[in-house]
């Protein structure tokens, strides 16, 4: 009975986007960990300095970087 119920279970996996706050050492660790998750896309990074945000985005293949945290948080993805 229990196995029968499990076999009828349908799992819907939704992709989610992750935005990183900060572009330092810990952000590198988090970005690399998120990339290993099958349903997570790292989509953007925020840093107080444009140079760090841009470099982090380039290093991790991100299309978006921000120096305004509100802009990052307003993203739909």
mmCIF file of C-alpha atoms in Angstrom:
data_model
loop_
_atom_site.group_PDB
_atom_site.id
_atom_site.type_symbol
_atom_site.label_atom_id
_atom_site.label_comp_id
_atom_site.label_asym_id
_atom_site.label_seq_id
_atom_site.Cartn_x
_atom_site.Cartn_y
_atom_site.Cartn_z
ATOM 1 C CA UNK A 1 0.000 0.000 0.000
ATOM 2 C CA UNK A 2 2.721 2.475 0.984
ATOM 3 C CA UNK A 3 4.809 1.716 -2.111
ATOM 4 C CA UNK A 4 1.740 2.025 -4.298
ATOM 5 C CA UNK A 5 1.135 5.552 -2.989
ATOM 6 C CA UNK A 6 4.738 6.539 -3.548
ATOM 7 C CA UNK A 7 4.672 5.301 -7.130
ATOM 8 C CA UNK A 8 1.795 7.676 -7.842
ATOM 9 C CA UNK A 9 3.595 10.685 -6.419
ATOM 10 C CA UNK A 10 4.390 13.321 -9.009
ATOM 11 C CA UNK A 11 7.218 15.670 -8.187
ATOM 12 C CA UNK A 12 7.318 19.010 -9.937
ATOM 13 C CA UNK A 13 10.735 20.571 -9.759
ATOM 14 C CA UNK A 14 10.843 24.300 -10.306
ATOM 15 C CA UNK A 15 14.037 26.076 -11.226
ATOM 16 C CA UNK A 16 14.957 28.950 -8.960
ATOM 17 C CA UNK A 17 17.340 31.817 -9.421
ATOM 18 C CA UNK A 18 19.834 32.799 -6.747
ATOM 19 C CA UNK A 19 21.209 36.279 -6.307
ATOM 20 C CA UNK A 20 24.321 36.641 -4.197
ATOM 21 C CA UNK A 21 24.805 39.470 -1.733
ATOM 22 C CA UNK A 22 28.504 40.247 -1.676
ATOM 23 C CA UNK A 23 31.320 39.318 -4.013
ATOM 24 C CA UNK A 24 33.978 38.109 -1.611
ATOM 25 C CA UNK A 25 35.384 34.789 -0.438
ATOM 26 C CA UNK A 26 32.104 33.377 0.900
ATOM 27 C CA UNK A 27 30.237 34.366 -2.269
ATOM 28 C CA UNK A 28 32.678 32.296 -4.326
ATOM 29 C CA UNK A 29 31.988 29.275 -2.146
ATOM 30 C CA UNK A 30 28.227 29.815 -2.370
ATOM 31 C CA UNK A 31 28.286 30.347 -6.144
ATOM 32 C CA UNK A 32 30.227 27.130 -6.687
ATOM 33 C CA UNK A 33 27.884 25.215 -4.377
ATOM 34 C CA UNK A 34 24.757 26.574 -6.091
ATOM 35 C CA UNK A 35 26.155 25.585 -9.496
ATOM 36 C CA UNK A 36 26.198 21.969 -8.333
ATOM 37 C CA UNK A 37 22.481 22.019 -7.548
ATOM 38 C CA UNK A 38 20.401 20.843 -10.505
ATOM 39 C CA UNK A 39 17.512 23.282 -10.034
ATOM 40 C CA UNK A 40 19.349 26.474 -9.095
ATOM 41 C CA UNK A 41 20.712 29.131 -11.426
ATOM 42 C CA UNK A 42 22.974 31.843 -10.022
ATOM 43 C CA UNK A 43 21.633 34.855 -11.895
ATOM 44 C CA UNK A 44 23.266 37.928 -10.369
ATOM 45 C CA UNK A 45 25.554 39.356 -7.726
ATOM 46 C CA UNK A 46 25.500 42.515 -5.624
ATOM 47 C CA UNK A 47 28.520 44.337 -4.253
ATOM 48 C CA UNK A 48 28.973 47.857 -2.927
ATOM 49 C CA UNK A 49 31.737 48.406 -5.466
ATOM 50 C CA UNK A 50 31.123 48.087 -9.190
ATOM 51 C CA UNK A 51 34.587 46.692 -9.860
ATOM 52 C CA UNK A 52 34.117 43.743 -7.485
ATOM 53 C CA UNK A 53 30.586 43.024 -8.701
ATOM 54 C CA UNK A 54 31.636 43.111 -12.350
ATOM 55 C CA UNK A 55 34.718 40.920 -11.783
ATOM 56 C CA UNK A 56 32.704 38.378 -9.805
ATOM 57 C CA UNK A 57 30.052 38.274 -12.536
ATOM 58 C CA UNK A 58 32.703 37.772 -15.219
ATOM 59 C CA UNK A 59 34.496 35.069 -13.203
ATOM 60 C CA UNK A 60 31.259 33.135 -12.668
ATOM 61 C CA UNK A 61 29.609 33.712 -16.044
ATOM 62 C CA UNK A 62 26.805 35.878 -14.674
ATOM 63 C CA UNK A 63 25.054 38.303 -16.987
ATOM 64 C CA UNK A 64 23.964 40.689 -14.232
ATOM 65 C CA UNK A 65 25.684 42.505 -11.405
ATOM 66 C CA UNK A 66 24.457 45.293 -9.156
ATOM 67 C CA UNK A 67 25.681 47.975 -6.785
ATOM 68 C CA UNK A 68 22.110 48.659 -5.665
ATOM 69 C CA UNK A 69 20.767 45.803 -3.566
ATOM 70 C CA UNK A 70 17.149 46.826 -4.155
ATOM 71 C CA UNK A 71 17.611 46.348 -7.910
ATOM 72 C CA UNK A 72 18.880 42.816 -7.327
ATOM 73 C CA UNK A 73 16.007 42.003 -4.982
ATOM 74 C CA UNK A 74 13.429 43.316 -7.469
ATOM 75 C CA UNK A 75 14.396 40.694 -10.074
ATOM 76 C CA UNK A 76 11.682 38.225 -10.970
ATOM 77 C CA UNK A 77 14.030 35.295 -11.420
#
